[in-house]
Amino acid sequence: MLLAFSVAPSGTPSGGSRPTDASVHDAVAAAVKIVRESGLPNQTDSMFTTIEGEWDEVFDVVKRATEAVGQFGSRVSLVIKADIRPGYSGEITAKVDRLESALEEDA
């Protein structure tokens, strides 16, 4: 399973290096740290973090990341998109590799 998620605090800021700043980078950093420490394959871009693994391990990481972000506000917003393809692994990079190959063929 590939699972892309975005998690951010809202409401009254309650932590971070600048508690009156509207930026969420401290909260996102707390979430990404949990993802990276999980040992699961992962990638982070400006909008989402994608992780690859089995249902239980992926959702455990998302839960812990969401709980970490919850320390930075009175509410948490969580967006999830999953690609569930049993029997496949390494898709976190393989899907992009196939796309790049298709683009090269069209050039």
PDB file of N, CA and C in Angstrom:
ATOM      1  N   MET A   1       0.839  -1.177   0.000  1.00  0.00           N
ATOM      2  CA  MET A   1       0.000   0.000   0.000  1.00  0.00           C
ATOM      3  C   MET A   1       0.882   1.237   0.000  1.00  0.00           C
ATOM      4  N   LEU A   2       0.523   2.183  -0.852  1.00  0.00           N
ATOM      5  CA  LEU A   2       1.084   3.526  -0.773  1.00  0.00           C
ATOM      6  C   LEU A   2       0.036   4.402  -0.123  1.00  0.00           C
ATOM      7  N   LEU A   3       0.452   5.204   0.817  1.00  0.00           N
ATOM      8  CA  LEU A   3      -0.488   6.097   1.476  1.00  0.00           C
ATOM      9  C   LEU A   3       0.143   7.480   1.562  1.00  0.00           C
ATOM     10  N   ALA A   4      -0.521   8.449   0.938  1.00  0.00           N
ATOM     11  CA  ALA A   4      -0.089   9.842   1.006  1.00  0.00           C
ATOM     12  C   ALA A   4      -0.978  10.541   2.018  1.00  0.00           C
ATOM     13  N   PHE A   5      -0.348  11.313   2.905  1.00  0.00           N
ATOM     14  CA  PHE A   5      -1.151  12.031   3.878  1.00  0.00           C
ATOM     15  C   PHE A   5      -0.570  13.403   4.157  1.00  0.00           C
ATOM     16  N   SER A   6      -1.462  14.267   4.555  1.00  0.00           N
ATOM     17  CA  SER A   6      -1.119  15.618   4.966  1.00  0.00           C
ATOM     18  C   SER A   6      -1.811  15.855   6.294  1.00  0.00           C
ATOM     19  N   VAL A   7      -1.059  16.304   7.265  1.00  0.00           N
ATOM     20  CA  VAL A   7      -1.629  16.542   8.585  1.00  0.00           C
ATOM     21  C   VAL A   7      -1.163  17.911   9.069  1.00  0.00           C
ATOM     22  N   ALA A   8      -2.083  18.686   9.611  1.00  0.00           N
ATOM     23  CA  ALA A   8      -1.748  20.035  10.062  1.00  0.00           C
ATOM     24  C   ALA A   8      -2.627  20.421  11.241  1.00  0.00           C
ATOM     25  N   PRO A   9      -2.058  21.173  12.165  1.00  0.00           N
ATOM     26  CA  PRO A   9      -2.860  21.659  13.287  1.00  0.00           C
ATOM     27  C   PRO A   9      -3.674  22.873  12.878  1.00  0.00           C
ATOM     28  N   SER A  10      -4.724  23.115  13.610  1.00  0.00           N
ATOM     29  CA  SER A  10      -5.482  24.353  13.461  1.00  0.00           C
ATOM     30  C   SER A  10      -6.001  24.730  14.835  1.00  0.00           C
ATOM     31  N   GLY A  11      -6.688  25.823  14.894  1.00  0.00           N
ATOM     32  CA  GLY A  11      -7.159  26.290  16.189  1.00  0.00           C
ATOM     33  C   GLY A  11      -6.061  27.040  16.917  1.00  0.00           C
ATOM     34  N   THR A  12      -6.152  27.103  18.196  1.00  0.00           N
ATOM     35  CA  THR A  12      -5.209  27.848  19.014  1.00  0.00           C
ATOM     36  C   THR A  12      -3.850  27.161  19.052  1.00  0.00           C
ATOM     37  N   PRO A  13      -2.788  27.833  18.588  1.00  0.00           N
ATOM     38  CA  PRO A  13      -1.464  27.233  18.666  1.00  0.00           C
ATOM     39  C   PRO A  13      -1.082  26.955  20.115  1.00  0.00           C
ATOM     40  N   SER A  14      -0.459  25.809  20.331  1.00  0.00           N
ATOM     41  CA  SER A  14      -0.096  25.475  21.704  1.00  0.00           C
ATOM     42  C   SER A  14       1.350  25.045  21.839  1.00  0.00           C
ATOM     43  N   GLY A  15       2.135  25.156  20.774  1.00  0.00           N
ATOM     44  CA  GLY A  15       3.521  24.733  20.888  1.00  0.00           C
ATOM     45  C   GLY A  15       4.331  25.188  19.702  1.00  0.00           C
ATOM     46  N   GLY A  16       5.545  24.687  19.618  1.00  0.00           N
ATOM     47  CA  GLY A  16       6.440  25.037  18.532  1.00  0.00           C
ATOM     48  C   GLY A  16       7.333  26.198  18.896  1.00  0.00           C
ATOM     49  N   SER A  17       8.231  26.520  17.974  1.00  0.00           N
ATOM     50  CA  SER A  17       9.204  27.570  18.264  1.00  0.00           C
ATOM     51  C   SER A  17       8.600  28.967  18.190  1.00  0.00           C
ATOM     52  N   ARG A  18       7.468  29.117  17.484  1.00  0.00           N
ATOM     53  CA  ARG A  18       6.790  30.417  17.367  1.00  0.00           C
ATOM     54  C   ARG A  18       5.291  30.207  17.533  1.00  0.00           C
ATOM     55  N   PRO A  19       4.786  30.105  18.759  1.00  0.00           N
ATOM     56  CA  PRO A  19       3.384  29.745  18.959  1.00  0.00           C
ATOM     57  C   PRO A  19       2.360  30.734  18.424  1.00  0.00           C
ATOM     58  N   THR A  20       2.758  31.940  18.050  1.00  0.00           N
ATOM     59  CA  THR A  20       1.797  32.881  17.483  1.00  0.00           C
ATOM     60  C   THR A  20       1.911  32.957  15.962  1.00  0.00           C
ATOM     61  N   ASP A  21       2.812  32.199  15.375  1.00  0.00           N
ATOM     62  CA  ASP A  21       3.019  32.171  13.928  1.00  0.00           C
ATOM     63  C   ASP A  21       1.994  31.231  13.298  1.00  0.00           C
ATOM     64  N   ALA A  22       1.463  31.586  12.148  1.00  0.00           N
ATOM     65  CA  ALA A  22       0.478  30.752  11.453  1.00  0.00           C
ATOM     66  C   ALA A  22       1.134  29.581  10.723  1.00  0.00           C
ATOM     67  N   SER A  23       2.465  29.574  10.620  1.00  0.00           N
ATOM     68  CA  SER A  23       3.172  28.498   9.941  1.00  0.00           C
ATOM     69  C   SER A  23       3.029  27.191  10.715  1.00  0.00           C
ATOM     70  N   VAL A  24       3.030  26.092   9.987  1.00  0.00           N
ATOM     71  CA  VAL A  24       2.855  24.785  10.632  1.00  0.00           C
ATOM     72  C   VAL A  24       4.106  23.918  10.521  1.00  0.00           C
ATOM     73  N   HIS A  25       5.242  24.515  10.158  1.00  0.00           N
ATOM     74  CA  HIS A  25       6.431  23.704   9.911  1.00  0.00           C
ATOM     75  C   HIS A  25       6.901  22.916  11.120  1.00  0.00           C
ATOM     76  N   ASP A  26       6.783  23.455  12.324  1.00  0.00           N
ATOM     77  CA  ASP A  26       7.193  22.704  13.516  1.00  0.00           C
ATOM     78  C   ASP A  26       6.325  21.456  13.699  1.00  0.00           C
ATOM     79  N   ALA A  27       5.037  21.608  13.490  1.00  0.00           N
ATOM     80  CA  ALA A  27       4.118  20.481  13.630  1.00  0.00           C
ATOM     81  C   ALA A  27       4.385  19.447  12.541  1.00  0.00           C
ATOM     82  N   VAL A  28       4.575  19.900  11.318  1.00  0.00           N
ATOM     83  CA  VAL A  28       4.855  18.980  10.221  1.00  0.00           C
ATOM     84  C   VAL A  28       6.181  18.263  10.465  1.00  0.00           C
ATOM     85  N   ALA A  29       7.157  18.974  10.981  1.00  0.00           N
ATOM     86  CA  ALA A  29       8.448  18.344  11.293  1.00  0.00           C
ATOM     87  C   ALA A  29       8.278  17.229  12.324  1.00  0.00           C
ATOM     88  N   ALA A  30       7.424  17.445  13.308  1.00  0.00           N
ATOM     89  CA  ALA A  30       7.171  16.405  14.318  1.00  0.00           C
ATOM     90  C   ALA A  30       6.560  15.163  13.669  1.00  0.00           C
ATOM     91  N   ALA A  31       5.652  15.368  12.722  1.00  0.00           N
ATOM     92  CA  ALA A  31       5.022  14.251  12.017  1.00  0.00           C
ATOM     93  C   ALA A  31       6.021  13.528  11.123  1.00  0.00           C
ATOM     94  N   VAL A  32       6.802  14.280  10.367  1.00  0.00           N
ATOM     95  CA  VAL A  32       7.764  13.679   9.445  1.00  0.00           C
ATOM     96  C   VAL A  32       8.841  12.915  10.219  1.00  0.00           C
ATOM     97  N   LYS A  33       9.220  13.403  11.367  1.00  0.00           N
ATOM     98  CA  LYS A  33      10.199  12.690  12.195  1.00  0.00           C
ATOM     99  C   LYS A  33       9.678  11.294  12.545  1.00  0.00           C
ATOM    100  N   ILE A  34       8.431  11.198  12.902  1.00  0.00           N
ATOM    101  CA  ILE A  34       7.824   9.899  13.227  1.00  0.00           C
ATOM    102  C   ILE A  34       7.829   8.992  11.999  1.00  0.00           C
ATOM    103  N   VAL A  35       7.478   9.553  10.850  1.00  0.00           N
ATOM    104  CA  VAL A  35       7.478   8.772   9.612  1.00  0.00           C
ATOM    105  C   VAL A  35       8.879   8.242   9.327  1.00  0.00           C
ATOM    106  N   ARG A  36       9.860   9.093   9.382  1.00  0.00           N
ATOM    107  CA  ARG A  36      11.231   8.675   9.061  1.00  0.00           C
ATOM    108  C   ARG A  36      11.764   7.654  10.053  1.00  0.00           C
ATOM    109  N   GLU A  37      11.431   7.815  11.310  1.00  0.00           N
ATOM    110  CA  GLU A  37      11.882   6.860  12.326  1.00  0.00           C
ATOM    111  C   GLU A  37      11.167   5.516  12.228  1.00  0.00           C
ATOM    112  N   SER A  38      10.073   5.452  11.480  1.00  0.00           N
ATOM    113  CA  SER A  38       9.316   4.204  11.344  1.00  0.00           C
ATOM    114  C   SER A  38      10.090   3.148  10.565  1.00  0.00           C
ATOM    115  N   GLY A  39      10.999   3.572   9.717  1.00  0.00           N
ATOM    116  CA  GLY A  39      11.740   2.646   8.884  1.00  0.00           C
ATOM    117  C   GLY A  39      11.027   2.267   7.599  1.00  0.00           C
ATOM    118  N   LEU A  40       9.777   2.716   7.430  1.00  0.00           N
ATOM    119  CA  LEU A  40       9.042   2.434   6.202  1.00  0.00           C
ATOM    120  C   LEU A  40       9.568   3.329   5.080  1.00  0.00           C
ATOM    121  N   PRO A  41       9.548   2.839   3.829  1.00  0.00           N
ATOM    122  CA  PRO A  41       9.912   3.715   2.718  1.00  0.00           C
ATOM    123  C   PRO A  41       9.003   4.942   2.717  1.00  0.00           C
ATOM    124  N   ASN A  42       9.581   6.119   2.521  1.00  0.00           N
ATOM    125  CA  ASN A  42       8.779   7.341   2.570  1.00  0.00           C
ATOM    126  C   ASN A  42       9.406   8.436   1.737  1.00  0.00           C
ATOM    127  N   GLN A  43       8.565   9.384   1.345  1.00  0.00           N
ATOM    128  CA  GLN A  43       8.988  10.593   0.635  1.00  0.00           C
ATOM    129  C   GLN A  43       8.116  11.741   1.125  1.00  0.00           C
ATOM    130  N   THR A  44       8.734  12.891   1.286  1.00  0.00           N
ATOM    131  CA  THR A  44       7.990  14.075   1.684  1.00  0.00           C
ATOM    132  C   THR A  44       8.201  15.156   0.638  1.00  0.00           C
ATOM    133  N   ASP A  45       7.098  15.795   0.224  1.00  0.00           N
ATOM    134  CA  ASP A  45       7.204  16.951  -0.658  1.00  0.00           C
ATOM    135  C   ASP A  45       6.496  18.118   0.013  1.00  0.00           C
ATOM    136  N   SER A  46       6.264  19.174  -0.712  1.00  0.00           N
ATOM    137  CA  SER A  46       5.700  20.382  -0.101  1.00  0.00           C
ATOM    138  C   SER A  46       4.242  20.234   0.334  1.00  0.00           C
ATOM    139  N   MET A  47       3.564  19.187  -0.118  1.00  0.00           N
ATOM    140  CA  MET A  47       2.149  19.030   0.203  1.00  0.00           C
ATOM    141  C   MET A  47       1.811  17.755   0.974  1.00  0.00           C
ATOM    142  N   PHE A  48       2.522  16.658   0.712  1.00  0.00           N
ATOM    143  CA  PHE A  48       2.176  15.368   1.295  1.00  0.00           C
ATOM    144  C   PHE A  48       3.420  14.588   1.700  1.00  0.00           C
ATOM    145  N   THR A  49       3.224  13.654   2.594  1.00  0.00           N
ATOM    146  CA  THR A  49       4.215  12.631   2.885  1.00  0.00           C
ATOM    147  C   THR A  49       3.607  11.312   2.445  1.00  0.00           C
ATOM    148  N   THR A  50       4.371  10.537   1.679  1.00  0.00           N
ATOM    149  CA  THR A  50       3.919   9.238   1.204  1.00  0.00           C
ATOM    150  C   THR A  50       4.728   8.161   1.898  1.00  0.00           C
ATOM    151  N   ILE A  51       4.029   7.132   2.381  1.00  0.00           N
ATOM    152  CA  ILE A  51       4.705   6.002   3.004  1.00  0.00           C
ATOM    153  C   ILE A  51       4.217   4.718   2.354  1.00  0.00           C
ATOM    154  N   GLU A  52       5.052   3.688   2.409  1.00  0.00           N
ATOM    155  CA  GLU A  52       4.711   2.410   1.797  1.00  0.00           C
ATOM    156  C   GLU A  52       4.846   1.300   2.836  1.00  0.00           C
ATOM    157  N   GLY A  53       3.839   0.442   2.884  1.00  0.00           N
ATOM    158  CA  GLY A  53       3.877  -0.686   3.799  1.00  0.00           C
ATOM    159  C   GLY A  53       2.539  -1.390   3.836  1.00  0.00           C
ATOM    160  N   GLU A  54       2.378  -2.233   4.824  1.00  0.00           N
ATOM    161  CA  GLU A  54       1.128  -2.955   5.022  1.00  0.00           C
ATOM    162  C   GLU A  54       0.139  -2.080   5.797  1.00  0.00           C
ATOM    163  N   TRP A  55      -1.152  -2.415   5.698  1.00  0.00           N
ATOM    164  CA  TRP A  55      -2.222  -1.636   6.340  1.00  0.00           C
ATOM    165  C   TRP A  55      -1.880  -1.220   7.771  1.00  0.00           C
ATOM    166  N   ASP A  56      -1.663  -2.216   8.608  1.00  0.00           N
ATOM    167  CA  ASP A  56      -1.507  -1.938  10.036  1.00  0.00           C
ATOM    168  C   ASP A  56      -0.303  -1.060  10.333  1.00  0.00           C
ATOM    169  N   GLU A  57       0.826  -1.319   9.679  1.00  0.00           N
ATOM    170  CA  GLU A  57       2.014  -0.530   9.969  1.00  0.00           C
ATOM    171  C   GLU A  57       1.888   0.897   9.427  1.00  0.00           C
ATOM    172  N   VAL A  58       1.275   1.050   8.264  1.00  0.00           N
ATOM    173  CA  VAL A  58       1.096   2.384   7.687  1.00  0.00           C
ATOM    174  C   VAL A  58       0.150   3.219   8.547  1.00  0.00           C
ATOM    175  N   PHE A  59      -0.982   2.634   8.926  1.00  0.00           N
ATOM    176  CA  PHE A  59      -1.943   3.405   9.714  1.00  0.00           C
ATOM    177  C   PHE A  59      -1.454   3.673  11.134  1.00  0.00           C
ATOM    178  N   ASP A  60      -0.601   2.805  11.668  1.00  0.00           N
ATOM    179  CA  ASP A  60       0.008   3.082  12.972  1.00  0.00           C
ATOM    180  C   ASP A  60       0.876   4.334  12.893  1.00  0.00           C
ATOM    181  N   VAL A  61       1.658   4.438  11.826  1.00  0.00           N
ATOM    182  CA  VAL A  61       2.512   5.620  11.647  1.00  0.00           C
ATOM    183  C   VAL A  61       1.665   6.879  11.482  1.00  0.00           C
ATOM    184  N   VAL A  62       0.618   6.806  10.673  1.00  0.00           N
ATOM    185  CA  VAL A  62      -0.252   7.967  10.470  1.00  0.00           C
ATOM    186  C   VAL A  62      -0.903   8.385  11.783  1.00  0.00           C
ATOM    187  N   LYS A  63      -1.335   7.421  12.567  1.00  0.00           N
ATOM    188  CA  LYS A  63      -1.950   7.746  13.865  1.00  0.00           C
ATOM    189  C   LYS A  63      -0.954   8.457  14.774  1.00  0.00           C
ATOM    190  N   ARG A  64       0.256   7.924  14.873  1.00  0.00           N
ATOM    191  CA  ARG A  64       1.255   8.543  15.752  1.00  0.00           C
ATOM    192  C   ARG A  64       1.663   9.928  15.253  1.00  0.00           C
ATOM    193  N   ALA A  65       1.768  10.101  13.931  1.00  0.00           N
ATOM    194  CA  ALA A  65       2.102  11.413  13.365  1.00  0.00           C
ATOM    195  C   ALA A  65       0.986  12.423  13.641  1.00  0.00           C
ATOM    196  N   THR A  66      -0.253  11.975  13.522  1.00  0.00           N
ATOM    197  CA  THR A  66      -1.397  12.842  13.790  1.00  0.00           C
ATOM    198  C   THR A  66      -1.435  13.248  15.262  1.00  0.00           C
ATOM    199  N   GLU A  67      -1.165  12.313  16.142  1.00  0.00           N
ATOM    200  CA  GLU A  67      -1.124  12.633  17.572  1.00  0.00           C
ATOM    201  C   GLU A  67      -0.018  13.634  17.883  1.00  0.00           C
ATOM    202  N   ALA A  68       1.125  13.511  17.214  1.00  0.00           N
ATOM    203  CA  ALA A  68       2.222  14.466  17.433  1.00  0.00           C
ATOM    204  C   ALA A  68       1.820  15.867  16.994  1.00  0.00           C
ATOM    205  N   VAL A  69       1.140  15.970  15.866  1.00  0.00           N
ATOM    206  CA  VAL A  69       0.691  17.269  15.362  1.00  0.00           C
ATOM    207  C   VAL A  69      -0.361  17.870  16.288  1.00  0.00           C
ATOM    208  N   GLY A  70      -1.157  17.023  16.914  1.00  0.00           N
ATOM    209  CA  GLY A  70      -2.192  17.494  17.829  1.00  0.00           C
ATOM    210  C   GLY A  70      -1.666  18.298  18.996  1.00  0.00           C
ATOM    211  N   GLN A  71      -0.390  18.169  19.285  1.00  0.00           N
ATOM    212  CA  GLN A  71       0.215  18.945  20.373  1.00  0.00           C
ATOM    213  C   GLN A  71       0.441  20.405  19.988  1.00  0.00           C
ATOM    214  N   PHE A  72       0.229  20.739  18.713  1.00  0.00           N
ATOM    215  CA  PHE A  72       0.489  22.082  18.220  1.00  0.00           C
ATOM    216  C   PHE A  72      -0.773  22.911  17.984  1.00  0.00           C
ATOM    217  N   GLY A  73      -1.930  22.371  18.290  1.00  0.00           N
ATOM    218  CA  GLY A  73      -3.161  23.115  18.093  1.00  0.00           C
ATOM    219  C   GLY A  73      -4.325  22.413  18.753  1.00  0.00           C
ATOM    220  N   SER A  74      -5.446  23.074  18.767  1.00  0.00           N
ATOM    221  CA  SER A  74      -6.619  22.500  19.418  1.00  0.00           C
ATOM    222  C   SER A  74      -7.410  21.584  18.486  1.00  0.00           C
ATOM    223  N   ARG A  75      -7.043  21.565  17.188  1.00  0.00           N
ATOM    224  CA  ARG A  75      -7.688  20.695  16.200  1.00  0.00           C
ATOM    225  C   ARG A  75      -6.612  20.190  15.245  1.00  0.00           C
ATOM    226  N   VAL A  76      -6.935  19.104  14.540  1.00  0.00           N
ATOM    227  CA  VAL A  76      -6.018  18.555  13.547  1.00  0.00           C
ATOM    228  C   VAL A  76      -6.801  18.244  12.275  1.00  0.00           C
ATOM    229  N   SER A  77      -6.229  18.618  11.142  1.00  0.00           N
ATOM    230  CA  SER A  77      -6.778  18.270   9.840  1.00  0.00           C
ATOM    231  C   SER A  77      -5.906  17.172   9.240  1.00  0.00           C
ATOM    232  N   LEU A  78      -6.547  16.097   8.778  1.00  0.00           N
ATOM    233  CA  LEU A  78      -5.831  14.968   8.196  1.00  0.00           C
ATOM    234  C   LEU A  78      -6.448  14.617   6.852  1.00  0.00           C
ATOM    235  N   VAL A  79      -5.622  14.589   5.798  1.00  0.00           N
ATOM    236  CA  VAL A  79      -6.047  14.201   4.462  1.00  0.00           C
ATOM    237  C   VAL A  79      -5.267  12.943   4.097  1.00  0.00           C
ATOM    238  N   ILE A  80      -5.986  11.908   3.605  1.00  0.00           N
ATOM    239  CA  ILE A  80      -5.346  10.633   3.256  1.00  0.00           C
ATOM    240  C   ILE A  80      -5.778  10.209   1.851  1.00  0.00           C
ATOM    241  N   LYS A  81      -4.805   9.718   1.081  1.00  0.00           N
ATOM    242  CA  LYS A  81      -5.089   9.093  -0.203  1.00  0.00           C
ATOM    243  C   LYS A  81      -4.245   7.826  -0.264  1.00  0.00           C
ATOM    244  N   ALA A  82      -4.874   6.693  -0.612  1.00  0.00           N
ATOM    245  CA  ALA A  82      -4.157   5.421  -0.623  1.00  0.00           C
ATOM    246  C   ALA A  82      -4.266   4.730  -1.968  1.00  0.00           C
ATOM    247  N   ASP A  83      -3.196   4.034  -2.326  1.00  0.00           N
ATOM    248  CA  ASP A  83      -3.159   3.170  -3.498  1.00  0.00           C
ATOM    249  C   ASP A  83      -2.911   1.760  -2.967  1.00  0.00           C
ATOM    250  N   ILE A  84      -3.935   0.936  -3.007  1.00  0.00           N
ATOM    251  CA  ILE A  84      -3.877  -0.401  -2.422  1.00  0.00           C
ATOM    252  C   ILE A  84      -3.735  -1.396  -3.562  1.00  0.00           C
ATOM    253  N   ARG A  85      -2.575  -2.020  -3.647  1.00  0.00           N
ATOM    254  CA  ARG A  85      -2.271  -2.942  -4.748  1.00  0.00           C
ATOM    255  C   ARG A  85      -1.549  -4.157  -4.173  1.00  0.00           C
ATOM    256  N   PRO A  86      -2.313  -5.143  -3.696  1.00  0.00           N
ATOM    257  CA  PRO A  86      -1.705  -6.319  -3.067  1.00  0.00           C
ATOM    258  C   PRO A  86      -0.680  -7.001  -3.978  1.00  0.00           C
ATOM    259  N   GLY A  87       0.395  -7.455  -3.355  1.00  0.00           N
ATOM    260  CA  GLY A  87       1.420  -8.180  -4.084  1.00  0.00           C
ATOM    261  C   GLY A  87       2.517  -7.311  -4.671  1.00  0.00           C
ATOM    262  N   TYR A  88       2.429  -6.014  -4.525  1.00  0.00           N
ATOM    263  CA  TYR A  88       3.433  -5.106  -5.067  1.00  0.00           C
ATOM    264  C   TYR A  88       4.170  -4.416  -3.931  1.00  0.00           C
ATOM    265  N   SER A  89       5.449  -4.213  -4.114  1.00  0.00           N
ATOM    266  CA  SER A  89       6.233  -3.406  -3.188  1.00  0.00           C
ATOM    267  C   SER A  89       7.221  -2.587  -4.012  1.00  0.00           C
ATOM    268  N   GLY A  90       7.815  -1.604  -3.398  1.00  0.00           N
ATOM    269  CA  GLY A  90       8.731  -0.736  -4.116  1.00  0.00           C
ATOM    270  C   GLY A  90       8.048   0.255  -5.036  1.00  0.00           C
ATOM    271  N   GLU A  91       6.742   0.376  -4.904  1.00  0.00           N
ATOM    272  CA  GLU A  91       5.978   1.255  -5.794  1.00  0.00           C
ATOM    273  C   GLU A  91       6.193   2.739  -5.488  1.00  0.00           C
ATOM    274  N   ILE A  92       6.745   3.059  -4.342  1.00  0.00           N
ATOM    275  CA  ILE A  92       6.972   4.462  -3.997  1.00  0.00           C
ATOM    276  C   ILE A  92       7.907   5.118  -5.013  1.00  0.00           C
ATOM    277  N   THR A  93       8.806   4.322  -5.602  1.00  0.00           N
ATOM    278  CA  THR A  93       9.676   4.844  -6.668  1.00  0.00           C
ATOM    279  C   THR A  93       9.323   4.252  -8.030  1.00  0.00           C
ATOM    280  N   ALA A  94       8.830   3.024  -8.069  1.00  0.00           N
ATOM    281  CA  ALA A  94       8.562   2.355  -9.347  1.00  0.00           C
ATOM    282  C   ALA A  94       7.505   3.082 -10.167  1.00  0.00           C
ATOM    283  N   LYS A  95       6.474   3.624  -9.512  1.00  0.00           N
ATOM    284  CA  LYS A  95       5.426   4.335 -10.255  1.00  0.00           C
ATOM    285  C   LYS A  95       6.006   5.556 -10.969  1.00  0.00           C
ATOM    286  N   VAL A  96       6.884   6.273 -10.284  1.00  0.00           N
ATOM    287  CA  VAL A  96       7.500   7.462 -10.882  1.00  0.00           C
ATOM    288  C   VAL A  96       8.460   7.044 -11.996  1.00  0.00           C
ATOM    289  N   ASP A  97       9.187   5.947 -11.791  1.00  0.00           N
ATOM    290  CA  ASP A  97      10.094   5.453 -12.834  1.00  0.00           C
ATOM    291  C   ASP A  97       9.318   5.124 -14.117  1.00  0.00           C
ATOM    292  N   ARG A  98       8.158   4.469 -13.970  1.00  0.00           N
ATOM    293  CA  ARG A  98       7.351   4.142 -15.151  1.00  0.00           C
ATOM    294  C   ARG A  98       6.846   5.407 -15.844  1.00  0.00           C
ATOM    295  N   LEU A  99       6.470   6.395 -15.073  1.00  0.00           N
ATOM    296  CA  LEU A  99       6.027   7.669 -15.645  1.00  0.00           C
ATOM    297  C   LEU A  99       7.150   8.329 -16.432  1.00  0.00           C
ATOM    298  N   GLU A 100       8.338   8.394 -15.834  1.00  0.00           N
ATOM    299  CA  GLU A 100       9.475   9.021 -16.511  1.00  0.00           C
ATOM    300  C   GLU A 100       9.827   8.277 -17.798  1.00  0.00           C
ATOM    301  N   SER A 101       9.754   6.958 -17.784  1.00  0.00           N
ATOM    302  CA  SER A 101      10.012   6.167 -18.993  1.00  0.00           C
ATOM    303  C   SER A 101       9.002   6.493 -20.089  1.00  0.00           C
ATOM    304  N   ALA A 102       7.736   6.614 -19.709  1.00  0.00           N
ATOM    305  CA  ALA A 102       6.703   6.948 -20.685  1.00  0.00           C
ATOM    306  C   ALA A 102       6.939   8.338 -21.272  1.00  0.00           C
ATOM    307  N   LEU A 103       7.366   9.267 -20.452  1.00  0.00           N
ATOM    308  CA  LEU A 103       7.655  10.622 -20.948  1.00  0.00           C
ATOM    309  C   LEU A 103       8.840  10.632 -21.902  1.00  0.00           C
ATOM    310  N   GLU A 104       9.850   9.834 -21.604  1.00  0.00           N
ATOM    311  CA  GLU A 104      11.026   9.760 -22.485  1.00  0.00           C
ATOM    312  C   GLU A 104      10.663   9.160 -23.828  1.00  0.00           C
ATOM    313  N   GLU A 105       9.766   8.183 -23.817  1.00  0.00           N
ATOM    314  CA  GLU A 105       9.323   7.546 -25.069  1.00  0.00           C
ATOM    315  C   GLU A 105       8.581   8.534 -25.954  1.00  0.00           C
ATOM    316  N   ASP A 106       7.851   9.468 -25.339  1.00  0.00           N
ATOM    317  CA  ASP A 106       7.082  10.443 -26.099  1.00  0.00           C
ATOM    318  C   ASP A 106       7.939  11.582 -26.631  1.00  0.00           C
ATOM    319  N   ALA A 107       9.140  11.735 -26.105  1.00  0.00           N
ATOM    320  CA  ALA A 107      10.004  12.875 -26.483  1.00  0.00           C
ATOM    321  C   ALA A 107      10.639  12.699 -27.831  1.00  0.00           C
TER     322      ALA A 107
END
